[in-house]
mmCIF file of C-alpha atoms (C1' of nucleotides) in Angstrom:
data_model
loop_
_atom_site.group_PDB
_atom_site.id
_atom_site.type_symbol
_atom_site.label_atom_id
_atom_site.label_comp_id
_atom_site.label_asym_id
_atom_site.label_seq_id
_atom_site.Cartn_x
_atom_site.Cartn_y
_atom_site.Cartn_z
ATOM 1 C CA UNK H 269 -29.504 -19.438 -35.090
ATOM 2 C CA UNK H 270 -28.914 -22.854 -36.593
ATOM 3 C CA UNK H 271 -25.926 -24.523 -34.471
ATOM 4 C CA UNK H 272 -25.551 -27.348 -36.416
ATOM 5 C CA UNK H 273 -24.607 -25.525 -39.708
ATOM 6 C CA UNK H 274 -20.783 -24.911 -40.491
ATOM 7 C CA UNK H 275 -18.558 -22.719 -38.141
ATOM 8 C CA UNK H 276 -15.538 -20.969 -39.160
ATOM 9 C CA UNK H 277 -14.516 -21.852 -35.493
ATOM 10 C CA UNK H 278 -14.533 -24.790 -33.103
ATOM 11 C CA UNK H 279 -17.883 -24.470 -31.042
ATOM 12 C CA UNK H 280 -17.939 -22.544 -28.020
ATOM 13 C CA UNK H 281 -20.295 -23.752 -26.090
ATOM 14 C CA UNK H 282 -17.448 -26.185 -24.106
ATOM 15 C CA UNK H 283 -15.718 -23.079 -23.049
ATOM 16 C CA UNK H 284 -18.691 -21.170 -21.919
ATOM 17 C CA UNK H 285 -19.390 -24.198 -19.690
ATOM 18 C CA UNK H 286 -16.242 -24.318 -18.203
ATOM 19 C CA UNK H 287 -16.889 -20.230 -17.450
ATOM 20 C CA UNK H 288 -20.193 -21.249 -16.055
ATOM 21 C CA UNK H 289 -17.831 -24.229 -14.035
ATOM 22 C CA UNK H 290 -15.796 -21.688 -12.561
ATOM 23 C CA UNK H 291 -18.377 -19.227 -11.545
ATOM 24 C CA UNK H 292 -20.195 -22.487 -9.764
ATOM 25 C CA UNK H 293 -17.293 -23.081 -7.873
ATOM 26 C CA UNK H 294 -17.261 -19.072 -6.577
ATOM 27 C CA UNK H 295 -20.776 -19.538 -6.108
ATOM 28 C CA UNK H 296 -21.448 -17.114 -8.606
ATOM 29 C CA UNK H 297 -24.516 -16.924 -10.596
ATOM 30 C CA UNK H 298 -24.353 -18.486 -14.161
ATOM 31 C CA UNK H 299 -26.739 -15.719 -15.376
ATOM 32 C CA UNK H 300 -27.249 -15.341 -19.208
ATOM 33 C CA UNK H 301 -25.507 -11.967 -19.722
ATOM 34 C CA UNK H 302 -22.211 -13.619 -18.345
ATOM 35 C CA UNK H 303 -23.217 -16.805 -20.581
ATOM 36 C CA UNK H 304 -23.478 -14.131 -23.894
ATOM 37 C CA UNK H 305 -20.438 -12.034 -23.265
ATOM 38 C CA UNK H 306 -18.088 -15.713 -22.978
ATOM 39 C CA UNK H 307 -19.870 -16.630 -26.066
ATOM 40 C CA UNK H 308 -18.798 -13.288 -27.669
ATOM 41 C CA UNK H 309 -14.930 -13.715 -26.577
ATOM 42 C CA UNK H 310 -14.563 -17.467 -27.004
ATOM 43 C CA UNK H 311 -16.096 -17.096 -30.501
ATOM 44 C CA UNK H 312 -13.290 -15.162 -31.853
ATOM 45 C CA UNK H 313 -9.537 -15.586 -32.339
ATOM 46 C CA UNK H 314 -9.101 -11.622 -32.156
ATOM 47 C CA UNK H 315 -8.160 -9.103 -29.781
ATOM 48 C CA UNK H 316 -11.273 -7.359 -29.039
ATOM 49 C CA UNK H 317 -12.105 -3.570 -26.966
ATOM 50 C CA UNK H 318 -15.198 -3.766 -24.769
ATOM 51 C CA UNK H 319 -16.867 -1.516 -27.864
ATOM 52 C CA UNK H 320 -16.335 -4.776 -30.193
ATOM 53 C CA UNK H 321 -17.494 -6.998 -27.651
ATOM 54 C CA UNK H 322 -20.896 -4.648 -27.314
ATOM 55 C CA UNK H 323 -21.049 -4.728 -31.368
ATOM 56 C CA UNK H 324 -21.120 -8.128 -31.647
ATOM 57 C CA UNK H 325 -23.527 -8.865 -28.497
ATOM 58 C CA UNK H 326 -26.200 -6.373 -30.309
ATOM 59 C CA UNK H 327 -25.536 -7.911 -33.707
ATOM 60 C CA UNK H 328 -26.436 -11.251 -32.328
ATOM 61 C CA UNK H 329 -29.689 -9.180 -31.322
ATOM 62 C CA UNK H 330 -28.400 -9.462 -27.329
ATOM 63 C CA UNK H 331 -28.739 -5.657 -25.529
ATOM 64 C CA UNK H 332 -25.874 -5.816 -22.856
ATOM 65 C CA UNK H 333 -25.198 -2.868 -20.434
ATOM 66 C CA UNK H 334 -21.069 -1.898 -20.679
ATOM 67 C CA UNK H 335 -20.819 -2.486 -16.998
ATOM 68 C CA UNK H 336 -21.994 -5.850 -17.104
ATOM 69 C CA UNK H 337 -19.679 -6.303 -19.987
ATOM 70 C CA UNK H 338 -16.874 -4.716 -17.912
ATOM 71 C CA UNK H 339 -17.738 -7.195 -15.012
ATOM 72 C CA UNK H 340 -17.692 -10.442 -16.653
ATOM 73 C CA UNK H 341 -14.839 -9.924 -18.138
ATOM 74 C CA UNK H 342 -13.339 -8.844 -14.821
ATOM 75 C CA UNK H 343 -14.468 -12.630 -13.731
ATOM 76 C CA UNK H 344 -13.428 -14.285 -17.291
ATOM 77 C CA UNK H 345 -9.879 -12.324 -16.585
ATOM 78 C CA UNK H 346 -9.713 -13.894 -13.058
ATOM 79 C CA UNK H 347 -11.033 -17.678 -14.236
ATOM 80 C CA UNK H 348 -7.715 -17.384 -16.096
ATOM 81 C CA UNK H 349 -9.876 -18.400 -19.215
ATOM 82 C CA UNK H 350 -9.281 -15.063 -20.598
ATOM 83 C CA UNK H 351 -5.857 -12.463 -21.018
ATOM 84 C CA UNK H 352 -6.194 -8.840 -20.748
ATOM 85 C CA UNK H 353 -3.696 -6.569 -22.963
ATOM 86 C CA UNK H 354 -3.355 -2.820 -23.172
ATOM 87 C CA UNK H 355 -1.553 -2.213 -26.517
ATOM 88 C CA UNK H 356 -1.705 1.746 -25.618
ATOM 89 C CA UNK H 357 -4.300 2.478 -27.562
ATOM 90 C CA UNK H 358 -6.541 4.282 -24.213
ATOM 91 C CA UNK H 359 -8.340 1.017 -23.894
ATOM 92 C CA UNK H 360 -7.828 -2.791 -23.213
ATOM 93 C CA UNK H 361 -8.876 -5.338 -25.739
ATOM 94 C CA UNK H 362 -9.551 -9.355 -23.910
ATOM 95 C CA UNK H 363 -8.627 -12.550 -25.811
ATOM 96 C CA UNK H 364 -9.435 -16.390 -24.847
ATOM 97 C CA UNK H 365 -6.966 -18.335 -24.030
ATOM 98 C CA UNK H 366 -8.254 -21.758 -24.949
ATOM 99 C CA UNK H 367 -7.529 -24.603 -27.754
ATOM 100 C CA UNK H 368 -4.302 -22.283 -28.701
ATOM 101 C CA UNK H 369 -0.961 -21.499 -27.216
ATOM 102 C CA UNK H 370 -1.794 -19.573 -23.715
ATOM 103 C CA UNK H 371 1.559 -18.503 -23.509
ATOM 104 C CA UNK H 372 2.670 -15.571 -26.003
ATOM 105 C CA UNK H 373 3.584 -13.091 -27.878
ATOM 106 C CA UNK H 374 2.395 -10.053 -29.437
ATOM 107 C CA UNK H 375 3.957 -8.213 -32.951
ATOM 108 C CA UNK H 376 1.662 -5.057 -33.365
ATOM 109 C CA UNK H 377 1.731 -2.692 -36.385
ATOM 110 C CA UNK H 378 1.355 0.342 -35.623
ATOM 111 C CA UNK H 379 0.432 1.354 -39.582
ATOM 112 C CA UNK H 380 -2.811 -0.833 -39.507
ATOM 113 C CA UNK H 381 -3.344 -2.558 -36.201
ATOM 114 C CA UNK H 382 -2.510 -5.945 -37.338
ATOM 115 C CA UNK H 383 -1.841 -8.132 -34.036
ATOM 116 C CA UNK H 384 0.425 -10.915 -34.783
ATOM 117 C CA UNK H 385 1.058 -13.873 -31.879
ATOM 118 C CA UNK H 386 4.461 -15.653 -31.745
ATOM 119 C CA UNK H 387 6.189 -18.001 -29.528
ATOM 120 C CA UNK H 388 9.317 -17.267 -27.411
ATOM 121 C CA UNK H 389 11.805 -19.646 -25.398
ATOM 122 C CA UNK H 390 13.839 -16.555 -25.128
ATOM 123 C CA UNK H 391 11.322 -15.486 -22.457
ATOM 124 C CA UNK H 392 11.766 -18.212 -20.431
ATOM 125 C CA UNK H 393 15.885 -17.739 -20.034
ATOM 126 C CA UNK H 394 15.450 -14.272 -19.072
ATOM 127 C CA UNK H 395 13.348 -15.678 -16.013
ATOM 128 C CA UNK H 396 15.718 -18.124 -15.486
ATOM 129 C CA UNK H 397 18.238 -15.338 -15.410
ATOM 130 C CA UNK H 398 16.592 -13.022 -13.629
ATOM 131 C CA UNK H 399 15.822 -15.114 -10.687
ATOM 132 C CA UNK H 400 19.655 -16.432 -10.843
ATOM 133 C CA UNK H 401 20.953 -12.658 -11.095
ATOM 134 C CA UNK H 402 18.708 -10.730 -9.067
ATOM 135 C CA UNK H 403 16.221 -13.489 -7.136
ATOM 136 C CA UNK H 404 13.265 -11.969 -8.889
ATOM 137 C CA UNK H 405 10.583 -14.487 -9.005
ATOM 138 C CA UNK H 406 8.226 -13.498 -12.130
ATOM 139 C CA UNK H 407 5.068 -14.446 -12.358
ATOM 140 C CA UNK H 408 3.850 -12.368 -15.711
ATOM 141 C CA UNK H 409 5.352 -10.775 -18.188
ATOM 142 C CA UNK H 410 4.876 -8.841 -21.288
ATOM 143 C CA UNK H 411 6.881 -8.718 -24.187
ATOM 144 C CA UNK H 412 5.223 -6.382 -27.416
ATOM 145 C CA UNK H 413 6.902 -5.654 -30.776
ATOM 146 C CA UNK H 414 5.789 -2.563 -31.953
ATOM 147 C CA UNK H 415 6.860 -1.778 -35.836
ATOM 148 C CA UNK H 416 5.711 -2.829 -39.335
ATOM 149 C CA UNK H 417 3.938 -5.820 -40.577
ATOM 150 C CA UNK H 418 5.443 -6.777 -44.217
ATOM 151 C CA UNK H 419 2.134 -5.771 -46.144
ATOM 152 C CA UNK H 420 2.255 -1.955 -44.647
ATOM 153 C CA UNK H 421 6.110 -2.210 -44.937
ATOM 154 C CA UNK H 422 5.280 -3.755 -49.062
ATOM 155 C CA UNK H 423 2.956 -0.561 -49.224
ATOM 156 C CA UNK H 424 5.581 1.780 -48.712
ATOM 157 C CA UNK H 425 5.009 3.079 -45.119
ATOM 158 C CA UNK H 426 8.129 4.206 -43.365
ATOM 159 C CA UNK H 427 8.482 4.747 -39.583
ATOM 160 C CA UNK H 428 8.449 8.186 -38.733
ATOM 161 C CA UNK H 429 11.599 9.459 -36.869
ATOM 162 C CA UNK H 430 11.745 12.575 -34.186
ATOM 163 C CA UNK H 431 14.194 13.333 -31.861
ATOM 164 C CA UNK H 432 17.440 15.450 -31.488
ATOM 165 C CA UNK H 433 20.066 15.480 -34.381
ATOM 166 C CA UNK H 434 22.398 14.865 -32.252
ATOM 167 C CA UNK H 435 20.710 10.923 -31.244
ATOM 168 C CA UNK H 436 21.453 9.276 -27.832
ATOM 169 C CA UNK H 437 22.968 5.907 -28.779
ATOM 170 C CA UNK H 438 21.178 2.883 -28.838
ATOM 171 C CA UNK H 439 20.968 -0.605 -28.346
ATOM 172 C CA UNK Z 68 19.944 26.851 -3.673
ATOM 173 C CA UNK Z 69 23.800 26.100 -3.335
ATOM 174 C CA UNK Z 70 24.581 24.550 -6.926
ATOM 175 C CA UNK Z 71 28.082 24.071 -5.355
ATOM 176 C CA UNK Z 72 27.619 21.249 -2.871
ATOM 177 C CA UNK Z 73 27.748 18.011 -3.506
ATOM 178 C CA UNK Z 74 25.244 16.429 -5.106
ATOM 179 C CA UNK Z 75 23.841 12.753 -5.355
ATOM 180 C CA UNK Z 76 23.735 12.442 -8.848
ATOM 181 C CA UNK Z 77 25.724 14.184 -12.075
ATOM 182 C CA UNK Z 78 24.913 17.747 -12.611
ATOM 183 C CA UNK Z 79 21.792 18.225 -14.917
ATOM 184 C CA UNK Z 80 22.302 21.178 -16.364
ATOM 185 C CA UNK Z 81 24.006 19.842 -19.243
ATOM 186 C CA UNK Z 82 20.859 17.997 -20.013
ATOM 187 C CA UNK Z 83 18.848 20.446 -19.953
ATOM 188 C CA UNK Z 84 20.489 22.293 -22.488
ATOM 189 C CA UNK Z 85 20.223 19.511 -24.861
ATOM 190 C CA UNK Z 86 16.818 19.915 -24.206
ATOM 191 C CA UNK Z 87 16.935 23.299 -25.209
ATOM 192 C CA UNK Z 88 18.614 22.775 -28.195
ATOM 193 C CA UNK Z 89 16.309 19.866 -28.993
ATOM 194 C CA UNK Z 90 13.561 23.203 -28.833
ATOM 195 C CA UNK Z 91 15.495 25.560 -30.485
ATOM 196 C CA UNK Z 92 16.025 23.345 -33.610
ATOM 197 C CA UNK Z 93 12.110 22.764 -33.932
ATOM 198 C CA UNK Z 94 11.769 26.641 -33.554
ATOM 199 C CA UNK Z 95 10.255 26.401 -30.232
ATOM 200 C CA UNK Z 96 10.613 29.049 -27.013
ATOM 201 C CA UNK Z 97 13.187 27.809 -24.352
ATOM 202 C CA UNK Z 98 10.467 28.880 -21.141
ATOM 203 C CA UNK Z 99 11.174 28.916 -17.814
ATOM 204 C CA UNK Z 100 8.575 26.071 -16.904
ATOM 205 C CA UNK Z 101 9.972 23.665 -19.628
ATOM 206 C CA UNK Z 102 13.555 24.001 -18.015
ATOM 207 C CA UNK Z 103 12.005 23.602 -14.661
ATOM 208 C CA UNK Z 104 10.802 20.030 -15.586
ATOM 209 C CA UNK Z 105 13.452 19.149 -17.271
ATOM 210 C CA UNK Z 106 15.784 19.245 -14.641
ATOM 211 C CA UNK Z 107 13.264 17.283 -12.075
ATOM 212 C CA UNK Z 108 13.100 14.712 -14.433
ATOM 213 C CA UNK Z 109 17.074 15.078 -15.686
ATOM 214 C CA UNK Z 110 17.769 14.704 -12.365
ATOM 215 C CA UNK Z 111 16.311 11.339 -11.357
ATOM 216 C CA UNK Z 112 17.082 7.668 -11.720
ATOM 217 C CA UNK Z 113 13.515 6.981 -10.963
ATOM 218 C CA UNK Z 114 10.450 6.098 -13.272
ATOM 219 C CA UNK Z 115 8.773 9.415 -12.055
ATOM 220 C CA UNK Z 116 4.843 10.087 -12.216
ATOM 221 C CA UNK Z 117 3.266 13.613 -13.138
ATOM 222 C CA UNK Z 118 2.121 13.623 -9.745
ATOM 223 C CA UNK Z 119 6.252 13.290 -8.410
ATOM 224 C CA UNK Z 120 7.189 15.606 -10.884
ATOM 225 C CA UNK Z 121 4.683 18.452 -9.634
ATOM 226 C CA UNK Z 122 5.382 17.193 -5.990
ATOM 227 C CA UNK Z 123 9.239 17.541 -6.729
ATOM 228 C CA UNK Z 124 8.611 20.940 -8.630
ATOM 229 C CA UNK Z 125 6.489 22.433 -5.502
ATOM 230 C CA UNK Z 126 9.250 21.042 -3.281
ATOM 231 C CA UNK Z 127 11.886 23.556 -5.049
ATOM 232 C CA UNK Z 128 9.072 26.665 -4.940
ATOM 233 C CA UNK Z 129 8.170 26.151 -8.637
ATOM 234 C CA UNK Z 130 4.380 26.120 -8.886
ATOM 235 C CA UNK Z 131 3.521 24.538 -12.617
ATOM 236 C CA UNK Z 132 0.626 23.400 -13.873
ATOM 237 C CA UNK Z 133 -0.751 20.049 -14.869
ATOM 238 C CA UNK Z 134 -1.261 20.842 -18.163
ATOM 239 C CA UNK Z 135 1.897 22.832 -18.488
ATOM 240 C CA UNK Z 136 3.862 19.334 -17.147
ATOM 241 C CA UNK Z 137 1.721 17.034 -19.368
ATOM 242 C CA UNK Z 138 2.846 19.103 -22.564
ATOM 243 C CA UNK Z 139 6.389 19.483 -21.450
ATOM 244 C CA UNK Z 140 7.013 15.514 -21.131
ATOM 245 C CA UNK Z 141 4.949 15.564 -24.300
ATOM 246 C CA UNK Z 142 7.986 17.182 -25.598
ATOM 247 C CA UNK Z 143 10.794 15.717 -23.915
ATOM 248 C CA UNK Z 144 9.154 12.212 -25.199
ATOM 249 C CA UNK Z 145 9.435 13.431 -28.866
ATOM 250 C CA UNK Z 146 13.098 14.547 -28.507
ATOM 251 C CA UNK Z 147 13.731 10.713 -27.499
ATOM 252 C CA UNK Z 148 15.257 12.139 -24.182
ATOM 253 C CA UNK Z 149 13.422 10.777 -22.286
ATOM 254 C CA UNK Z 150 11.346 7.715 -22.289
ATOM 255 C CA UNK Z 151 7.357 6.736 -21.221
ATOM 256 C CA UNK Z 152 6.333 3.658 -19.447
ATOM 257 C CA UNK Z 153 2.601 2.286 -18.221
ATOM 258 C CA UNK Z 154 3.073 -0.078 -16.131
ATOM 259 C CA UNK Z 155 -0.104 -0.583 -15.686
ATOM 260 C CA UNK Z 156 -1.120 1.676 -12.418
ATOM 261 C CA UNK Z 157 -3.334 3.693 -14.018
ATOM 262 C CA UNK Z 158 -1.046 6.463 -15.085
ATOM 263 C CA UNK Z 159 1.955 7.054 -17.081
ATOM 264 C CA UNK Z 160 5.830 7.468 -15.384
ATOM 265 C CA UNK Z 161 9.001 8.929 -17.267
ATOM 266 C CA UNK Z 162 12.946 8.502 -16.932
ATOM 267 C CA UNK Z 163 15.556 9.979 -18.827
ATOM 268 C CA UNK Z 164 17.402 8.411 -20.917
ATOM 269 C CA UNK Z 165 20.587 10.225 -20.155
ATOM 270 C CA UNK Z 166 23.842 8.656 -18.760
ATOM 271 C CA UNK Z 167 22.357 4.702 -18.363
ATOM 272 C CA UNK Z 168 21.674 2.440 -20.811
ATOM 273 C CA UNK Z 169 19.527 3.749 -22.797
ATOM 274 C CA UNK Z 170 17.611 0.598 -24.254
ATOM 275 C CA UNK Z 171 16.538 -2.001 -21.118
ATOM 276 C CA UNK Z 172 13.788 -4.021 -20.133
ATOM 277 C CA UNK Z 173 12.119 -3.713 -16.623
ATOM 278 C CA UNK Z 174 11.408 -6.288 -13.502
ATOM 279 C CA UNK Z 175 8.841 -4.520 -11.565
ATOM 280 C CA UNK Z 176 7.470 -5.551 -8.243
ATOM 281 C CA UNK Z 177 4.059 -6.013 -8.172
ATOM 282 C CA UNK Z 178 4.060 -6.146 -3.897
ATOM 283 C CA UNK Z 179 6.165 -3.207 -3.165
ATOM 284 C CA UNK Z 180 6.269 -0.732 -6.734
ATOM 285 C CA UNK Z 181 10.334 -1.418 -7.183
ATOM 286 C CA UNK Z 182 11.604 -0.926 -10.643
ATOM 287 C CA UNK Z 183 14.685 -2.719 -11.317
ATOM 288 C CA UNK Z 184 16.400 -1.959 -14.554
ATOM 289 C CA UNK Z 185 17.917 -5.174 -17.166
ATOM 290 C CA UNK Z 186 19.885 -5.411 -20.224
ATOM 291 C CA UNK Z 187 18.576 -8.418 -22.672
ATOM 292 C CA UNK Z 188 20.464 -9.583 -25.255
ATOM 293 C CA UNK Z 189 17.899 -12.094 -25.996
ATOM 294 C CA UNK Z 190 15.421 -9.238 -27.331
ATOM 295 C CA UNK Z 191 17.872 -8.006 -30.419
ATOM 296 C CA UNK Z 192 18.084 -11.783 -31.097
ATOM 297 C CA UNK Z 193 13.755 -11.904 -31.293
ATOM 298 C CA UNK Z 194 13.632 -8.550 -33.756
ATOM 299 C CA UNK Z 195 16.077 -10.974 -35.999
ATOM 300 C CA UNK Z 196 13.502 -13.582 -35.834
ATOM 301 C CA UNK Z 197 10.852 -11.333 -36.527
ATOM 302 C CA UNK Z 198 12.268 -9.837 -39.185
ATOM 303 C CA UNK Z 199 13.226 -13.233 -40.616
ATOM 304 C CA UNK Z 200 10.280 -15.198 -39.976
ATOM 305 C CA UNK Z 201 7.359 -12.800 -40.735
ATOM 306 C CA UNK Z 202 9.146 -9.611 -42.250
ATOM 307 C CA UNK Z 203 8.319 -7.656 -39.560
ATOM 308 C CA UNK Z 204 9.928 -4.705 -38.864
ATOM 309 C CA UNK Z 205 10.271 -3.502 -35.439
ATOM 310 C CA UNK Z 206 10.684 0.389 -34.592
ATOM 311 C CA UNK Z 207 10.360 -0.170 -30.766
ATOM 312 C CA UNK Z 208 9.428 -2.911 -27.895
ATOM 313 C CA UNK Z 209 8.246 -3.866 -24.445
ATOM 314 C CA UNK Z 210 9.359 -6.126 -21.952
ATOM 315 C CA UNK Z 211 8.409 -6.482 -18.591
ATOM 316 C CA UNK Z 212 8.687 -8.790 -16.299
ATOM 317 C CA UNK Z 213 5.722 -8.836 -13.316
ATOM 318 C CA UNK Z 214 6.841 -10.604 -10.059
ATOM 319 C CA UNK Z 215 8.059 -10.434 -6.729
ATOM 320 C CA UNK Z 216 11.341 -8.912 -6.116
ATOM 321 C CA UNK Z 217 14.164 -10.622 -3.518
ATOM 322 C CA UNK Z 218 12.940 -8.783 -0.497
ATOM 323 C CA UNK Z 219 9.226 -9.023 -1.078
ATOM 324 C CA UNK Z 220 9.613 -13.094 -1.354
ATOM 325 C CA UNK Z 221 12.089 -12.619 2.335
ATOM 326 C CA UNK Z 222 9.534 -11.219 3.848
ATOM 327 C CA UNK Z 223 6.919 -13.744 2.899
ATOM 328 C CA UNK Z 224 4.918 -12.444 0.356
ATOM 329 C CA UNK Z 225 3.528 -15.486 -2.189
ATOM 330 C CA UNK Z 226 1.852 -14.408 -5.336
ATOM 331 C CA UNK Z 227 -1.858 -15.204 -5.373
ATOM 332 C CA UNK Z 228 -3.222 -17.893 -7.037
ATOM 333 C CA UNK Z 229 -6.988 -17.996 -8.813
ATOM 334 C CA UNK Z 230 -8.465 -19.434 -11.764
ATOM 335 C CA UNK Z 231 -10.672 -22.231 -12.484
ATOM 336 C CA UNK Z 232 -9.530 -25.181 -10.231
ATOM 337 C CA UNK Z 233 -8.436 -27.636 -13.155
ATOM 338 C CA UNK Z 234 -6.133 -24.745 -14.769
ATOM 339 C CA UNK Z 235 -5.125 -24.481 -18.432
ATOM 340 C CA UNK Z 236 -1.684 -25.776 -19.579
ATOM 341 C CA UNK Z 237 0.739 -23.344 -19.480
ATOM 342 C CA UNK Z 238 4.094 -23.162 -21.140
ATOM 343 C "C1'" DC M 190 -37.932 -15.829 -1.255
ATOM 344 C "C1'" DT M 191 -33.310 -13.973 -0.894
ATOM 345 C "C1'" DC M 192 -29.131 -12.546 -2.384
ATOM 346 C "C1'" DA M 193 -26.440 -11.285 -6.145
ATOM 347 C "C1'" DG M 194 -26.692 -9.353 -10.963
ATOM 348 C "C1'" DT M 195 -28.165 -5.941 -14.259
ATOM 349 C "C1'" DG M 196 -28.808 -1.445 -16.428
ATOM 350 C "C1'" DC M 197 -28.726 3.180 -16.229
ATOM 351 C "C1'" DA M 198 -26.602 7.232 -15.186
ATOM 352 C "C1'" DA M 199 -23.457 9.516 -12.438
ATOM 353 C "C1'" DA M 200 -18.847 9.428 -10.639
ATOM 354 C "C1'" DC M 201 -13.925 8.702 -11.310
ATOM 355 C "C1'" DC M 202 -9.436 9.955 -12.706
ATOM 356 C "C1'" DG M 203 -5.582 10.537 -15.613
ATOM 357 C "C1'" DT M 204 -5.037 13.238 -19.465
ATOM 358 C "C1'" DT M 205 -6.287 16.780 -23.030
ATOM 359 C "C1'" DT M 206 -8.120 21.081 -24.601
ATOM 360 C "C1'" DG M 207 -10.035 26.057 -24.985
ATOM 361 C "C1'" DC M 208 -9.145 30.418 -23.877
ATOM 362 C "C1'" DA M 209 -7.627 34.877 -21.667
ATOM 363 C "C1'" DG M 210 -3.524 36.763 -20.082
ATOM 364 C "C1'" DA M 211 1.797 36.321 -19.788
ATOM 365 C "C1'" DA M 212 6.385 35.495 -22.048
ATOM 366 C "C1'" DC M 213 9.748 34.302 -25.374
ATOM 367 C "C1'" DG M 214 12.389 35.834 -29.427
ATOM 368 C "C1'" DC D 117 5.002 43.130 -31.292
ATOM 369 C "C1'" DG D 118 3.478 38.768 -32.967
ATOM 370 C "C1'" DT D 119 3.538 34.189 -31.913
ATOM 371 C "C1'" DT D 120 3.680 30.610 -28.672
ATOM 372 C "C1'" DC D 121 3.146 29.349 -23.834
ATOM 373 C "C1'" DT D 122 0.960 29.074 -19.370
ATOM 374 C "C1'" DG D 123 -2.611 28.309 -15.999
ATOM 375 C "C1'" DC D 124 -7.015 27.548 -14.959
ATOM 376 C "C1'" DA D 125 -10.989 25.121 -15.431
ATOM 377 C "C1'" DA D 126 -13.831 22.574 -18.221
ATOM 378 C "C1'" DA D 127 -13.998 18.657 -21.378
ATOM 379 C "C1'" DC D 128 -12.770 13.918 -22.564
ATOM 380 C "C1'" DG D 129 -13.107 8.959 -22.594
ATOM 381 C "C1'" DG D 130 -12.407 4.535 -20.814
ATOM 382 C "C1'" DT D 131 -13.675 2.405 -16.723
ATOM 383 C "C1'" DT D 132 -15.992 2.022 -12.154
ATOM 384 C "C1'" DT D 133 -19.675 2.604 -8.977
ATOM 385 C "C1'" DG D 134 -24.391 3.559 -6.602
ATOM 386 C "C1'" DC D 135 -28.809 2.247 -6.603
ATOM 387 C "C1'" DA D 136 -33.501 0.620 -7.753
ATOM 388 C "C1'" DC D 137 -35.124 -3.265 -10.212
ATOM 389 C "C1'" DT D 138 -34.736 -8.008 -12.142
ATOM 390 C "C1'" DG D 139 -33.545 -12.703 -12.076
ATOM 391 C "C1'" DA D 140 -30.902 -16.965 -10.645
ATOM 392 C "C1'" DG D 141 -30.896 -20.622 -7.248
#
DNA sequence: CTCAGTGCAAACCGTTTGCAGAACG
DNA sequence: CGTTCTGCAAACGGTTTGCACTGAG
């Protein structure tokens, strides 16, 4: 594979090193599995499962057990380098967290799967509240919208209701 | 059982029947075992597992199956009576939605398990934005906030820290 | 060389499902 | 009485783990 042609992306070799910089430091092996599955995640701006990170590896021509997929990104989780989410779906999907905002959001659709980041300084008062209020000290949080995205919305899905006639109030 | 003495919290039977008439209006049998787990779950403030509920139904001499709980909440879920929550433990946990506010984030302890319950008027003001800012329409959301509660911090607990030594910017 | 990593397959575990017998309406 | 439910046990599916072999340092 020619590195020097065009990437849709910045490279990725400068974040696999600093992987490879971290496991140093634990005095982990920088084997080339680890080195192939970083490559994978810091190659791509999407939210991928474990199944998408196995397509891609095999694409590429790489033939990666889904342990050792599941372990390095157990040690790209705890290098911080990498976010783990768990949009409900029965399975987790992993996303870098470099040359973009670390910190936010997620809109989901539930029509098409569309994931959708956003930024939010209203997060950052409710901490500020909730330590005033209750002396909570957070250290993570998660804050999902779950709805429509405009195209699925423009397409004429409607969100399905359920429930009791009679409905429990809201808000 | 004495249904006469006091109890802790307000009687559930009331809630129940809504539950019943939740089943009767999608033409569906009122059974014994459905009741049963309705009024463990009616009659808790707490985010309950399956594993509580069938603890809690074994406690009063009812002996239910798994399956038999798992398609009950299945149920009470759809009638928007009662709500689901992973906090990430591995399994799912239910609360009613009865006689509380019904719509509220959590603050969840990640030393000790505690659950703490919020209002945020912050999160009606982000579905604006959402809706304003990328037509995005949401049905439902998530927010919770991962920390260490008042006590937990007292008694000397300090979140861990790990990651790469020079860390990524955050917020 | 030695210790940790890898790959495979089996184990795990919460949840779901198939089916014979029991209940609801 | 027919239709749906229940309970059991087996199936499911994402994830984890045990173990013999391979590879990094």
């Amino acid at each position: 594979m020619d590195v020097t042609t065009s990437r849709p992306q910045p490279p990725t070799a400068p974040f696999v090193r600093l992987f490879g910089r971290y496991l140093r430091e634990q005095g982990l092996p920088v084997t080339q599995q680890r080195q192939a599955v970083a490559e994978v995640v810091f190659g791509s701006d999407e939210h991928l499962s474990v199944d998408d990170i196995e397509g891609r590896l095999r694409a590429e021509g790489d033939r990666i057990g889904k342990a050792t997929i599941y372990r390095t990104l157990d040690l790209l989780v705890r290098s911080r380098l990498v976010a783990e989410h768990d949009f409900g779906e029965g399975f987790k999907r992993y996303e870098h967290r470099l040359s973009r905002q670390p910190e936010h959001e997620h809109l989901i659709c539930t029509e098409c799967g569309a994931v959708h980041e956003f930024k939010s300084r209203e997060v950052q008062e409710i901490k500020r509240e909730m330590s005033e209020r209750f002396g909570f000290r957070t250290v993570r949080h998660k804050l999902e919208m779950y709805g429509l995205c405009r195209s699925c919305q423009e397409a004429g899905v409607e969100p399905e209701e359920d429930g009791l006639t009679c409905p429990i109030e809201t808000i």
